[in-house]
Structure formats: structure tokens, C-alpha cells
Amino acid sequence: MDTADSPLTYRDATDADVDALVALIESAYRGDSSRAGWTTEADILQGQRTDPQGVLEVVKAPDSRLLTVERDGRIVACCQLEHRGAHAYFGMFAVSPALQGEGLGKTIIAEAERQARETWGATEMHMTVISVRKDLIAWYERRGYRRTGETTPFPYGDERFGIPQRDDLRFELLVKPLA
């Protein structure tokens, strides 16, 4: 039974989780299934968001964790946490499209911030968001992240990150102090 009030459990991903995590991430961002949630990138990017090799690299990286979130024994969300000195990097965040809008994202990002602060002593959380994703950036701003105006180019031509449907994509750095 999957109910909204069932508790969430958090654990580090293992090799055995890779296929389920790839499916979750793809479902949240790409293709028609992603349109059930509000995090879809289907109109700006086609193709894949990640692949088993990319997820496994995050699972195996020495200063990285792929936090896996379960409810009733099912993986419902995940996020990458990477220790980068005084700050932590937050990425690969996905919540099952069927469960978006229930407040899970707020709960999970707060837990990720807590773990980065307590585990690594991180004083800031950094993330990059595709700059044209105004609704998503606004959601992060409501959680205390601020836009820095610092951007990096989108990897056009590298289909591991998707097939862009427009030519103005770039990543913007968002930062939040972890008090």
C-alpha cells in the first residue's frame, strides 16, 4: 500500500539500484511520462537524461552519494550529493511524476541539506539548473537558493545529456547558505 503519509526512508544507492534509478530519473524529465509531473524537460530536451553508466559513476564516486528515497519499499525519489570542499553539490534530483505536488521535493531537499551539513560540514549547497527553467528556478528560490548569474554552456552535441530542442540552453549556478 502506497499512501502519502507512509514514512520516507533514505539510504545510499547501490549498484543494484542503478536500473530503477535510471527509470525514475528518465520518467521525471523525459518523454510523455514526465508530463504527469511539473519537472518535465520534454519540450526543451529529447533523448536521455542519464544512463546506467552515468548513474553508476555517481554511486561509485569517492566524494559522492546518490541518496535514494523509498516509501513502502519502492524508490520514489533520488538526489546526488557531492562533497566539494566547503560546499556540497546537489544534482540528479528526481521525484516520481505521479507523486509530484505532494511536498516530497521540499522534504527531500531539506534532508539533503541536513546531511551535507552534518556529514561534511558543508556551509553552502550549490546546484546548476537549465536557465530557461523559470518555474524550477522559482521553486528553488522559494527554498532559499539564489541565482548567481554564473552560467556554464550546455553540452550541445553530447547526447548523453539529451538532444536540445532550442539553441539558448545553459546551466545557471544556484547557491544556498547552509546555516
mmCIF file with all atom_site columns, N, CA and C in Angstrom, residues 52-91:
data_model
loop_
_atom_site.group_PDB
_atom_site.id
_atom_site.type_symbol
_atom_site.label_atom_id
_atom_site.label_alt_id
_atom_site.label_comp_id
_atom_site.label_asym_id
_atom_site.label_entity_id
_atom_site.label_seq_id
_atom_site.pdbx_PDB_ins_code
_atom_site.Cartn_x
_atom_site.Cartn_y
_atom_site.Cartn_z
_atom_site.occupancy
_atom_site.B_iso_or_equiv
_atom_site.pdbx_formal_charge
_atom_site.auth_seq_id
_atom_site.auth_comp_id
_atom_site.auth_asym_id
_atom_site.auth_atom_id
_atom_site.pdbx_PDB_model_num
ATOM 1   N N  . PRO A 1 52 ? 22.699 4.151  -17.404 1.00 0.00 ? 52 PRO A N  1
ATOM 2   C CA . PRO A 1 52 ? 23.239 3.346  -16.302 1.00 0.00 ? 52 PRO A CA 1
ATOM 3   C C  . PRO A 1 52 ? 24.686 3.702  -15.957 1.00 0.00 ? 52 PRO A C  1
ATOM 4   N N  . GLN A 1 53 ? 25.509 3.968  -16.946 1.00 0.00 ? 53 GLN A N  1
ATOM 5   C CA . GLN A 1 53 ? 26.909 4.312  -16.665 1.00 0.00 ? 53 GLN A CA 1
ATOM 6   C C  . GLN A 1 53 ? 27.010 5.609  -15.869 1.00 0.00 ? 53 GLN A C  1
ATOM 7   N N  . GLY A 1 54 ? 26.215 6.620  -16.255 1.00 0.00 ? 54 GLY A N  1
ATOM 8   C CA . GLY A 1 54 ? 26.240 7.899  -15.548 1.00 0.00 ? 54 GLY A CA 1
ATOM 9   C C  . GLY A 1 54 ? 25.796 7.762  -14.096 1.00 0.00 ? 54 GLY A C  1
ATOM 10  N N  . VAL A 1 55 ? 24.745 6.979  -13.866 1.00 0.00 ? 55 VAL A N  1
ATOM 11  C CA . VAL A 1 55 ? 24.254 6.769  -12.505 1.00 0.00 ? 55 VAL A CA 1
ATOM 12  C C  . VAL A 1 55 ? 25.277 5.976  -11.696 1.00 0.00 ? 55 VAL A C  1
ATOM 13  N N  . LEU A 1 56 ? 25.854 4.938  -12.295 1.00 0.00 ? 56 LEU A N  1
ATOM 14  C CA . LEU A 1 56 ? 26.848 4.128  -11.594 1.00 0.00 ? 56 LEU A CA 1
ATOM 15  C C  . LEU A 1 56 ? 28.077 4.964  -11.219 1.00 0.00 ? 56 LEU A C  1
ATOM 16  N N  . GLU A 1 57 ? 28.475 5.883  -12.091 1.00 0.00 ? 57 GLU A N  1
ATOM 17  C CA . GLU A 1 57 ? 29.612 6.764  -11.768 1.00 0.00 ? 57 GLU A CA 1
ATOM 18  C C  . GLU A 1 57 ? 29.334 7.583  -10.511 1.00 0.00 ? 57 GLU A C  1
ATOM 19  N N  . VAL A 1 58 ? 28.097 8.068  -10.364 1.00 0.00 ? 58 VAL A N  1
ATOM 20  C CA . VAL A 1 58 ? 27.733 8.837  -9.169  1.00 0.00 ? 58 VAL A CA 1
ATOM 21  C C  . VAL A 1 58 ? 27.745 7.927  -7.938  1.00 0.00 ? 58 VAL A C  1
ATOM 22  N N  . VAL A 1 59 ? 27.199 6.722  -8.086  1.00 0.00 ? 59 VAL A N  1
ATOM 23  C CA . VAL A 1 59 ? 27.163 5.762  -6.970  1.00 0.00 ? 59 VAL A CA 1
ATOM 24  C C  . VAL A 1 59 ? 28.581 5.430  -6.500  1.00 0.00 ? 59 VAL A C  1
ATOM 25  N N  . LYS A 1 60 ? 29.522 5.287  -7.438  1.00 0.00 ? 60 LYS A N  1
ATOM 26  C CA . LYS A 1 60 ? 30.883 4.833  -7.117  1.00 0.00 ? 60 LYS A CA 1
ATOM 27  C C  . LYS A 1 60 ? 31.859 5.959  -6.774  1.00 0.00 ? 60 LYS A C  1
ATOM 28  N N  . ALA A 1 61 ? 31.548 7.203  -7.138  1.00 0.00 ? 61 ALA A N  1
ATOM 29  C CA . ALA A 1 61 ? 32.497 8.305  -6.931  1.00 0.00 ? 61 ALA A CA 1
ATOM 30  C C  . ALA A 1 61 ? 32.817 8.458  -5.443  1.00 0.00 ? 61 ALA A C  1
ATOM 31  N N  . PRO A 1 62 ? 34.099 8.699  -5.113  1.00 0.00 ? 62 PRO A N  1
ATOM 32  C CA . PRO A 1 62 ? 34.526 8.712  -3.716  1.00 0.00 ? 62 PRO A CA 1
ATOM 33  C C  . PRO A 1 62 ? 33.870 9.789  -2.847  1.00 0.00 ? 62 PRO A C  1
ATOM 34  N N  . ASP A 1 63 ? 33.660 10.985 -3.341  1.00 0.00 ? 63 ASP A N  1
ATOM 35  C CA . ASP A 1 63 ? 33.074 12.053 -2.527  1.00 0.00 ? 63 ASP A CA 1
ATOM 36  C C  . ASP A 1 63 ? 31.635 12.333 -2.908  1.00 0.00 ? 63 ASP A C  1
ATOM 37  N N  . SER A 1 64 ? 30.944 11.291 -3.361  1.00 0.00 ? 64 SER A N  1
ATOM 38  C CA . SER A 1 64 ? 29.594 11.460 -3.865  1.00 0.00 ? 64 SER A CA 1
ATOM 39  C C  . SER A 1 64 ? 28.675 10.413 -3.252  1.00 0.00 ? 64 SER A C  1
ATOM 40  N N  . ARG A 1 65 ? 27.418 10.775 -3.129  1.00 0.00 ? 65 ARG A N  1
ATOM 41  C CA . ARG A 1 65 ? 26.380 9.839  -2.690  1.00 0.00 ? 65 ARG A CA 1
ATOM 42  C C  . ARG A 1 65 ? 25.183 10.041 -3.590  1.00 0.00 ? 65 ARG A C  1
ATOM 43  N N  . LEU A 1 66 ? 24.506 8.967  -3.903  1.00 0.00 ? 66 LEU A N  1
ATOM 44  C CA . LEU A 1 66 ? 23.223 9.074  -4.589  1.00 0.00 ? 66 LEU A CA 1
ATOM 45  C C  . LEU A 1 66 ? 22.185 8.667  -3.556  1.00 0.00 ? 66 LEU A C  1
ATOM 46  N N  . LEU A 1 67 ? 21.603 9.678  -2.931  1.00 0.00 ? 67 LEU A N  1
ATOM 47  C CA . LEU A 1 67 ? 20.635 9.458  -1.875  1.00 0.00 ? 67 LEU A CA 1
ATOM 48  C C  . LEU A 1 67 ? 19.357 8.911  -2.504  1.00 0.00 ? 67 LEU A C  1
ATOM 49  N N  . THR A 1 68 ? 18.952 7.735  -2.069  1.00 0.00 ? 68 THR A N  1
ATOM 50  C CA . THR A 1 68 ? 17.784 7.053  -2.600  1.00 0.00 ? 68 THR A CA 1
ATOM 51  C C  . THR A 1 68 ? 16.675 7.154  -1.565  1.00 0.00 ? 68 THR A C  1
ATOM 52  N N  . VAL A 1 69 ? 15.495 7.559  -2.011  1.00 0.00 ? 69 VAL A N  1
ATOM 53  C CA . VAL A 1 69 ? 14.376 7.789  -1.120  1.00 0.00 ? 69 VAL A CA 1
ATOM 54  C C  . VAL A 1 69 ? 13.300 6.753  -1.444  1.00 0.00 ? 69 VAL A C  1
ATOM 55  N N  . GLU A 1 70 ? 12.883 6.034  -0.396  1.00 0.00 ? 70 GLU A N  1
ATOM 56  C CA . GLU A 1 70 ? 11.878 4.990  -0.582  1.00 0.00 ? 70 GLU A CA 1
ATOM 57  C C  . GLU A 1 70 ? 10.646 5.278  0.272   1.00 0.00 ? 70 GLU A C  1
ATOM 58  N N  . ARG A 1 71 ? 9.526  4.788  -0.222  1.00 0.00 ? 71 ARG A N  1
ATOM 59  C CA . ARG A 1 71 ? 8.277  4.791  0.547   1.00 0.00 ? 71 ARG A CA 1
ATOM 60  C C  . ARG A 1 71 ? 7.652  3.427  0.303   1.00 0.00 ? 71 ARG A C  1
ATOM 61  N N  . ASP A 1 72 ? 7.324  2.746  1.370   1.00 0.00 ? 72 ASP A N  1
ATOM 62  C CA . ASP A 1 72 ? 6.714  1.415  1.273   1.00 0.00 ? 72 ASP A CA 1
ATOM 63  C C  . ASP A 1 72 ? 7.562  0.468  0.422   1.00 0.00 ? 72 ASP A C  1
ATOM 64  N N  . GLY A 1 73 ? 8.896  0.579  0.544   1.00 0.00 ? 73 GLY A N  1
ATOM 65  C CA . GLY A 1 73 ? 9.809  -0.321 -0.154  1.00 0.00 ? 73 GLY A CA 1
ATOM 66  C C  . GLY A 1 73 ? 10.027 0.006  -1.622  1.00 0.00 ? 73 GLY A C  1
ATOM 67  N N  . ARG A 1 74 ? 9.430  1.088  -2.122  1.00 0.00 ? 74 ARG A N  1
ATOM 68  C CA . ARG A 1 74 ? 9.596  1.487  -3.525  1.00 0.00 ? 74 ARG A CA 1
ATOM 69  C C  . ARG A 1 74 ? 10.422 2.755  -3.610  1.00 0.00 ? 74 ARG A C  1
ATOM 70  N N  . ILE A 1 75 ? 11.340 2.815  -4.570  1.00 0.00 ? 75 ILE A N  1
ATOM 71  C CA . ILE A 1 75 ? 12.112 4.034  -4.787  1.00 0.00 ? 75 ILE A CA 1
ATOM 72  C C  . ILE A 1 75 ? 11.181 5.081  -5.392  1.00 0.00 ? 75 ILE A C  1
ATOM 73  N N  . VAL A 1 76 ? 11.060 6.234  -4.708  1.00 0.00 ? 76 VAL A N  1
ATOM 74  C CA . VAL A 1 76 ? 10.162 7.291  -5.175  1.00 0.00 ? 76 VAL A CA 1
ATOM 75  C C  . VAL A 1 76 ? 10.906 8.571  -5.540  1.00 0.00 ? 76 VAL A C  1
ATOM 76  N N  . ALA A 1 77 ? 12.183 8.667  -5.143  1.00 0.00 ? 77 ALA A N  1
ATOM 77  C CA . ALA A 1 77 ? 12.959 9.877  -5.432  1.00 0.00 ? 77 ALA A CA 1
ATOM 78  C C  . ALA A 1 77 ? 14.434 9.582  -5.225  1.00 0.00 ? 77 ALA A C  1
ATOM 79  N N  . CYS A 1 78 ? 15.264 10.509 -5.745  1.00 0.00 ? 78 CYS A N  1
ATOM 80  C CA . CYS A 1 78 ? 16.702 10.406 -5.514  1.00 0.00 ? 78 CYS A CA 1
ATOM 81  C C  . CYS A 1 78 ? 17.341 11.770 -5.708  1.00 0.00 ? 78 CYS A C  1
ATOM 82  N N  . CYS A 1 79 ? 18.543 11.916 -5.183  1.00 0.00 ? 79 CYS A N  1
ATOM 83  C CA . CYS A 1 79 ? 19.341 13.111 -5.452  1.00 0.00 ? 79 CYS A CA 1
ATOM 84  C C  . CYS A 1 79 ? 20.807 12.792 -5.197  1.00 0.00 ? 79 CYS A C  1
ATOM 85  N N  . GLN A 1 80 ? 21.642 13.458 -5.957  1.00 0.00 ? 80 GLN A N  1
ATOM 86  C CA . GLN A 1 80 ? 23.085 13.324 -5.809  1.00 0.00 ? 80 GLN A CA 1
ATOM 87  C C  . GLN A 1 80 ? 23.571 14.378 -4.825  1.00 0.00 ? 80 GLN A C  1
ATOM 88  N N  . LEU A 1 81 ? 24.451 13.963 -3.937  1.00 0.00 ? 81 LEU A N  1
ATOM 89  C CA . LEU A 1 81 ? 25.170 14.879 -3.061  1.00 0.00 ? 81 LEU A CA 1
ATOM 90  C C  . LEU A 1 81 ? 26.650 14.628 -3.294  1.00 0.00 ? 81 LEU A C  1
ATOM 91  N N  . GLU A 1 82 ? 27.384 15.698 -3.567  1.00 0.00 ? 82 GLU A N  1
ATOM 92  C CA . GLU A 1 82 ? 28.822 15.555 -3.793  1.00 0.00 ? 82 GLU A CA 1
ATOM 93  C C  . GLU A 1 82 ? 29.562 16.553 -2.920  1.00 0.00 ? 82 GLU A C  1
ATOM 94  N N  . HIS A 1 83 ? 30.538 16.057 -2.186  1.00 0.00 ? 83 HIS A N  1
ATOM 95  C CA . HIS A 1 83 ? 31.348 16.894 -1.297  1.00 0.00 ? 83 HIS A CA 1
ATOM 96  C C  . HIS A 1 83 ? 32.411 17.606 -2.122  1.00 0.00 ? 83 HIS A C  1
ATOM 97  N N  . ARG A 1 84 ? 32.381 18.932 -2.104  1.00 0.00 ? 84 ARG A N  1
ATOM 98  C CA . ARG A 1 84 ? 33.340 19.737 -2.867  1.00 0.00 ? 84 ARG A CA 1
ATOM 99  C C  . ARG A 1 84 ? 33.956 20.786 -1.948  1.00 0.00 ? 84 ARG A C  1
ATOM 100 N N  . GLY A 1 85 ? 34.713 20.324 -0.978  1.00 0.00 ? 85 GLY A N  1
ATOM 101 C CA . GLY A 1 85 ? 35.352 21.256 -0.052  1.00 0.00 ? 85 GLY A CA 1
ATOM 102 C C  . GLY A 1 85 ? 34.333 21.856 0.899   1.00 0.00 ? 85 GLY A C  1
ATOM 103 N N  . ALA A 1 86 ? 34.270 23.199 0.939   1.00 0.00 ? 86 ALA A N  1
ATOM 104 C CA . ALA A 1 86 ? 33.364 23.878 1.874   1.00 0.00 ? 86 ALA A CA 1
ATOM 105 C C  . ALA A 1 86 ? 31.901 23.779 1.443   1.00 0.00 ? 86 ALA A C  1
ATOM 106 N N  . HIS A 1 87 ? 31.661 23.399 0.198   1.00 0.00 ? 87 HIS A N  1
ATOM 107 C CA . HIS A 1 87 ? 30.272 23.286 -0.231  1.00 0.00 ? 87 HIS A CA 1
ATOM 108 C C  . HIS A 1 87 ? 29.972 21.876 -0.739  1.00 0.00 ? 87 HIS A C  1
ATOM 109 N N  . ALA A 1 88 ? 28.690 21.624 -0.851  1.00 0.00 ? 88 ALA A N  1
ATOM 110 C CA . ALA A 1 88 ? 28.221 20.367 -1.424  1.00 0.00 ? 88 ALA A CA 1
ATOM 111 C C  . ALA A 1 88 ? 27.471 20.701 -2.702  1.00 0.00 ? 88 ALA A C  1
ATOM 112 N N  . TYR A 1 89 ? 27.504 19.770 -3.653  1.00 0.00 ? 89 TYR A N  1
ATOM 113 C CA . TYR A 1 89 ? 26.774 19.927 -4.905  1.00 0.00 ? 89 TYR A CA 1
ATOM 114 C C  . TYR A 1 89 ? 25.547 19.031 -4.851  1.00 0.00 ? 89 TYR A C  1
ATOM 115 N N  . PHE A 1 90 ? 24.412 19.583 -5.265  1.00 0.00 ? 90 PHE A N  1
ATOM 116 C CA . PHE A 1 90 ? 23.134 18.880 -5.281  1.00 0.00 ? 90 PHE A CA 1
ATOM 117 C C  . PHE A 1 90 ? 22.731 18.684 -6.734  1.00 0.00 ? 90 PHE A C  1
ATOM 118 N N  . GLY A 1 91 ? 22.491 17.452 -7.145  1.00 0.00 ? 91 GLY A N  1
ATOM 119 C CA . GLY A 1 91 ? 22.125 17.206 -8.531  1.00 0.00 ? 91 GLY A CA 1
ATOM 120 C C  . GLY A 1 91 ? 21.319 15.934 -8.670  1.00 0.00 ? 91 GLY A C  1
#
